[in-house]
Amino acid sequence: MTRPLPLVLVAAVADNGVIGRDGALPWRLKSDMRHFRALTLGHPVVMGRKTFQSIGKPLPGRTTIVVTRDAAFAAAGVVVAGSLAAALAVARGDALRRGASAIMLAGGGELYREAMALAERLEITRVHAAPAGDAVFPPIDAAAWRAVAHTPGQQGPEDGAPFSFVTYARNEDARRAD
């Protein structure tokens, strides 16, 4: 039996948990966009319809899989799935065809909450700010997750806030409890 491909949640999360405001990011972090691209390039990327619409186009070099309950939704260059389970099935097939090592999930808040129990790894850009927002990342339970890497970000001229990159792995004890 083959080992299932790991699901990786990729998000930029403010100190107060905010990930979005009015369908957009509440900050500008060019460095995080480069980091996101490097993490996801060559992998299938699952996202919700609102997240896709905020980006406005399929992600180059990645199969973009959009989850929506809207059966009439269609967009050129993306695969549409009616549920997270359907999206993950499509992503698994795509990852196996392209030899990808993981499935990436890029938001939004509802999908992060639904996928948290299925994820093997979290790739979090910690945005050191506390903006107002209407979308939040679910709490990262210290009993289930441990930080395995932490890299301070090098804030450039196109970065509106300081940040750091943190990788979390699921604790083995938490994996057995699922």
mmCIF file of C-alpha atoms in Angstrom:
data_model
loop_
_atom_site.group_PDB
_atom_site.id
_atom_site.type_symbol
_atom_site.label_atom_id
_atom_site.label_comp_id
_atom_site.label_asym_id
_atom_site.label_seq_id
_atom_site.Cartn_x
_atom_site.Cartn_y
_atom_site.Cartn_z
ATOM 1 C CA MET A 1 0.000 0.000 0.000
ATOM 2 C CA THR A 2 1.319 3.433 -0.883
ATOM 3 C CA ARG A 3 1.633 6.071 1.800
ATOM 4 C CA PRO A 4 -0.925 8.861 1.381
ATOM 5 C CA LEU A 5 0.409 12.165 0.175
ATOM 6 C CA PRO A 6 0.717 14.679 2.997
ATOM 7 C CA LEU A 7 -1.698 17.589 3.087
ATOM 8 C CA VAL A 8 0.064 20.880 3.830
ATOM 9 C CA LEU A 9 -1.850 23.987 4.919
ATOM 10 C CA VAL A 10 -0.105 27.137 3.677
ATOM 11 C CA ALA A 11 -1.189 30.450 5.209
ATOM 12 C CA ALA A 12 -0.083 33.922 6.214
ATOM 13 C CA VAL A 13 -1.505 34.516 9.698
ATOM 14 C CA ALA A 14 -1.388 37.740 11.698
ATOM 15 C CA ASP A 15 -0.548 37.716 15.400
ATOM 16 C CA ASN A 16 -4.292 37.981 16.123
ATOM 17 C CA GLY A 17 -5.183 35.052 13.805
ATOM 18 C CA VAL A 18 -6.505 37.221 10.965
ATOM 19 C CA ILE A 19 -5.902 35.917 7.424
ATOM 20 C CA GLY A 20 -8.237 38.153 5.414
ATOM 21 C CA ARG A 21 -10.460 41.202 5.251
ATOM 22 C CA ASP A 22 -13.218 41.845 2.726
ATOM 23 C CA GLY A 23 -11.969 39.093 0.399
ATOM 24 C CA ALA A 24 -8.352 40.256 0.355
ATOM 25 C CA LEU A 25 -5.176 40.071 2.386
ATOM 26 C CA PRO A 26 -4.989 42.869 4.989
ATOM 27 C CA TRP A 27 -1.271 43.443 4.249
ATOM 28 C CA ARG A 28 1.205 43.527 1.396
ATOM 29 C CA LEU A 29 4.085 41.076 1.752
ATOM 30 C CA LYS A 30 5.945 40.534 -1.509
ATOM 31 C CA SER A 31 8.434 38.271 0.311
ATOM 32 C CA ASP A 32 5.597 36.003 1.435
ATOM 33 C CA MET A 33 4.260 35.796 -2.129
ATOM 34 C CA ARG A 34 7.685 34.540 -3.272
ATOM 35 C CA HIS A 35 7.765 32.080 -0.362
ATOM 36 C CA PHE A 36 4.251 30.823 -1.220
ATOM 37 C CA ARG A 37 5.248 30.326 -4.854
ATOM 38 C CA ALA A 38 8.384 28.380 -3.880
ATOM 39 C CA LEU A 39 6.396 26.114 -1.523
ATOM 40 C CA THR A 40 3.550 25.374 -3.924
ATOM 41 C CA LEU A 41 5.155 25.322 -7.388
ATOM 42 C CA GLY A 42 4.702 21.912 -9.004
ATOM 43 C CA HIS A 43 2.081 20.819 -6.463
ATOM 44 C CA PRO A 44 -1.706 20.708 -6.707
ATOM 45 C CA VAL A 45 -3.173 23.631 -4.765
ATOM 46 C CA VAL A 46 -6.648 23.389 -3.234
ATOM 47 C CA MET A 47 -8.479 26.597 -2.323
ATOM 48 C CA GLY A 48 -11.967 27.877 -1.729
ATOM 49 C CA ARG A 49 -13.911 29.889 -4.297
ATOM 50 C CA LYS A 50 -13.537 33.187 -2.419
ATOM 51 C CA THR A 51 -9.766 32.703 -2.172
ATOM 52 C CA PHE A 52 -9.602 31.893 -5.876
ATOM 53 C CA GLN A 53 -11.672 34.958 -6.749
ATOM 54 C CA SER A 54 -9.374 37.167 -4.648
ATOM 55 C CA ILE A 55 -6.396 35.859 -6.676
ATOM 56 C CA GLY A 56 -8.389 36.131 -9.899
ATOM 57 C CA LYS A 57 -6.566 33.503 -11.981
ATOM 58 C CA PRO A 58 -5.192 29.956 -11.875
ATOM 59 C CA LEU A 59 -1.745 29.634 -10.308
ATOM 60 C CA PRO A 60 0.937 29.067 -12.976
ATOM 61 C CA GLY A 61 2.892 25.814 -12.657
ATOM 62 C CA ARG A 62 0.311 24.321 -10.299
ATOM 63 C CA THR A 63 -3.032 22.604 -10.760
ATOM 64 C CA THR A 64 -5.537 24.914 -9.089
ATOM 65 C CA ILE A 65 -8.490 23.079 -7.542
ATOM 66 C CA VAL A 66 -11.352 25.294 -6.365
ATOM 67 C CA VAL A 67 -13.821 24.032 -3.754
ATOM 68 C CA THR A 68 -17.300 25.501 -3.958
ATOM 69 C CA ARG A 69 -20.879 24.532 -3.173
ATOM 70 C CA ASP A 70 -21.970 26.639 -6.184
ATOM 71 C CA ALA A 71 -22.667 23.994 -8.854
ATOM 72 C CA ALA A 72 -22.760 26.715 -11.528
ATOM 73 C CA PHE A 73 -19.270 28.045 -10.740
ATOM 74 C CA ALA A 74 -16.739 27.661 -13.533
ATOM 75 C CA ALA A 75 -13.427 29.337 -14.268
ATOM 76 C CA ALA A 76 -10.976 28.757 -17.081
ATOM 77 C CA GLY A 77 -7.862 26.831 -16.139
ATOM 78 C CA VAL A 78 -9.067 25.418 -12.814
ATOM 79 C CA VAL A 79 -10.660 22.185 -11.626
ATOM 80 C CA VAL A 80 -13.871 22.729 -9.650
ATOM 81 C CA ALA A 81 -14.829 20.377 -6.805
ATOM 82 C CA GLY A 82 -18.013 20.343 -4.757
ATOM 83 C CA SER A 83 -16.343 19.331 -1.488
ATOM 84 C CA LEU A 84 -12.976 19.140 0.226
ATOM 85 C CA ALA A 85 -13.024 15.340 -0.123
ATOM 86 C CA ALA A 86 -13.617 15.590 -3.884
ATOM 87 C CA ALA A 87 -10.872 18.221 -4.203
ATOM 88 C CA LEU A 88 -8.387 16.046 -2.301
ATOM 89 C CA ALA A 89 -9.190 13.061 -4.553
ATOM 90 C CA VAL A 90 -8.464 15.179 -7.643
ATOM 91 C CA ALA A 91 -5.317 16.577 -6.003
ATOM 92 C CA ARG A 92 -4.020 13.082 -5.156
ATOM 93 C CA GLY A 93 -4.351 11.972 -8.769
ATOM 94 C CA ASP A 94 -2.694 15.156 -10.008
ATOM 95 C CA ALA A 95 0.150 14.875 -7.486
ATOM 96 C CA LEU A 96 0.835 11.263 -8.464
ATOM 97 C CA ARG A 97 0.876 12.160 -12.198
ATOM 98 C CA ARG A 98 3.276 15.054 -11.706
ATOM 99 C CA GLY A 99 5.414 13.378 -9.029
ATOM 100 C CA ALA A 100 4.560 15.995 -6.404
ATOM 101 C CA SER A 101 5.473 15.248 -2.812
ATOM 102 C CA ALA A 102 2.411 16.860 -1.186
ATOM 103 C CA ILE A 103 -0.981 18.470 -1.655
ATOM 104 C CA MET A 104 -1.129 22.152 -0.716
ATOM 105 C CA LEU A 105 -4.198 23.892 0.687
ATOM 106 C CA ALA A 106 -4.217 27.680 0.418
ATOM 107 C CA GLY A 107 -7.388 28.835 2.144
ATOM 108 C CA GLY A 108 -9.693 30.268 3.069
ATOM 109 C CA GLY A 109 -10.778 30.126 6.660
ATOM 110 C CA GLU A 110 -13.577 27.568 6.211
ATOM 111 C CA LEU A 111 -11.332 25.137 4.329
ATOM 112 C CA TYR A 112 -8.507 25.567 6.833
ATOM 113 C CA ARG A 113 -10.907 24.636 9.658
ATOM 114 C CA GLU A 114 -12.202 21.614 7.752
ATOM 115 C CA ALA A 115 -8.736 20.428 6.691
ATOM 116 C CA MET A 116 -6.834 21.005 9.959
ATOM 117 C CA ALA A 117 -7.539 17.465 11.220
ATOM 118 C CA LEU A 118 -6.322 15.985 7.906
ATOM 119 C CA ALA A 119 -3.107 17.984 7.592
ATOM 120 C CA GLU A 120 0.375 16.609 8.180
ATOM 121 C CA ARG A 121 2.192 19.941 8.073
ATOM 122 C CA LEU A 122 1.492 23.666 8.410
ATOM 123 C CA GLU A 123 3.591 26.240 6.550
ATOM 124 C CA ILE A 124 2.721 29.476 8.334
ATOM 125 C CA THR A 125 3.985 32.943 7.619
ATOM 126 C CA ARG A 126 3.585 34.711 10.952
ATOM 127 C CA VAL A 127 2.716 38.319 10.151
ATOM 128 C CA HIS A 128 3.752 40.432 13.131
ATOM 129 C CA ALA A 129 0.772 42.765 13.035
ATOM 130 C CA ALA A 130 -2.814 42.734 14.321
ATOM 131 C CA PRO A 131 -5.031 43.997 11.489
ATOM 132 C CA ALA A 132 -8.813 44.004 11.558
ATOM 133 C CA GLY A 133 -10.272 41.187 9.510
ATOM 134 C CA ASP A 134 -13.221 38.895 8.910
ATOM 135 C CA ALA A 135 -11.375 35.640 8.120
ATOM 136 C CA VAL A 136 -9.209 33.837 10.658
ATOM 137 C CA PHE A 137 -6.956 30.795 10.761
ATOM 138 C CA PRO A 138 -8.010 28.099 13.237
ATOM 139 C CA PRO A 139 -5.992 27.958 16.462
ATOM 140 C CA ILE A 140 -2.870 25.790 16.268
ATOM 141 C CA ASP A 141 -3.260 23.350 19.166
ATOM 142 C CA ALA A 142 0.095 22.809 20.911
ATOM 143 C CA ALA A 143 -1.027 19.278 21.837
ATOM 144 C CA ALA A 144 -1.401 18.418 18.147
ATOM 145 C CA TRP A 145 1.376 20.482 16.525
ATOM 146 C CA ARG A 146 5.004 21.326 17.180
ATOM 147 C CA ALA A 147 7.120 23.983 15.484
ATOM 148 C CA VAL A 148 9.989 22.244 13.691
ATOM 149 C CA ALA A 149 11.467 25.260 11.885
ATOM 150 C CA HIS A 150 11.400 29.013 12.464
ATOM 151 C CA THR A 151 13.064 31.499 10.127
ATOM 152 C CA PRO A 152 12.860 35.257 10.696
ATOM 153 C CA GLY A 153 11.782 37.011 7.508
ATOM 154 C CA GLN A 154 13.997 39.596 5.877
ATOM 155 C CA GLN A 155 11.603 42.531 5.519
ATOM 156 C CA GLY A 156 12.067 44.204 2.153
ATOM 157 C CA PRO A 157 10.780 47.496 0.761
ATOM 158 C CA GLU A 158 7.603 45.806 -0.570
ATOM 159 C CA ASP A 159 6.727 44.197 2.759
ATOM 160 C CA GLY A 160 4.198 46.080 4.870
ATOM 161 C CA ALA A 161 4.902 44.263 8.128
ATOM 162 C CA PRO A 162 7.612 42.187 9.787
ATOM 163 C CA PHE A 163 7.134 38.428 9.459
ATOM 164 C CA SER A 164 8.666 35.019 10.051
ATOM 165 C CA PHE A 165 8.231 31.591 8.481
ATOM 166 C CA VAL A 166 7.234 28.738 10.801
ATOM 167 C CA THR A 167 6.819 25.080 9.860
ATOM 168 C CA TYR A 168 4.688 22.893 12.118
ATOM 169 C CA ALA A 169 4.548 19.094 12.084
ATOM 170 C CA ARG A 170 1.765 17.044 13.598
ATOM 171 C CA ASN A 171 2.775 15.450 16.907
ATOM 172 C CA GLU A 172 2.898 11.640 16.731
ATOM 173 C CA ASP A 173 0.631 11.352 19.808
ATOM 174 C CA ALA A 174 -1.971 13.556 18.097
ATOM 175 C CA ARG A 175 -1.771 11.428 14.927
ATOM 176 C CA ARG A 176 -2.595 8.282 16.945
ATOM 177 C CA ALA A 177 -5.553 10.052 18.605
ATOM 178 C CA ASP A 178 -7.188 10.883 15.244
#
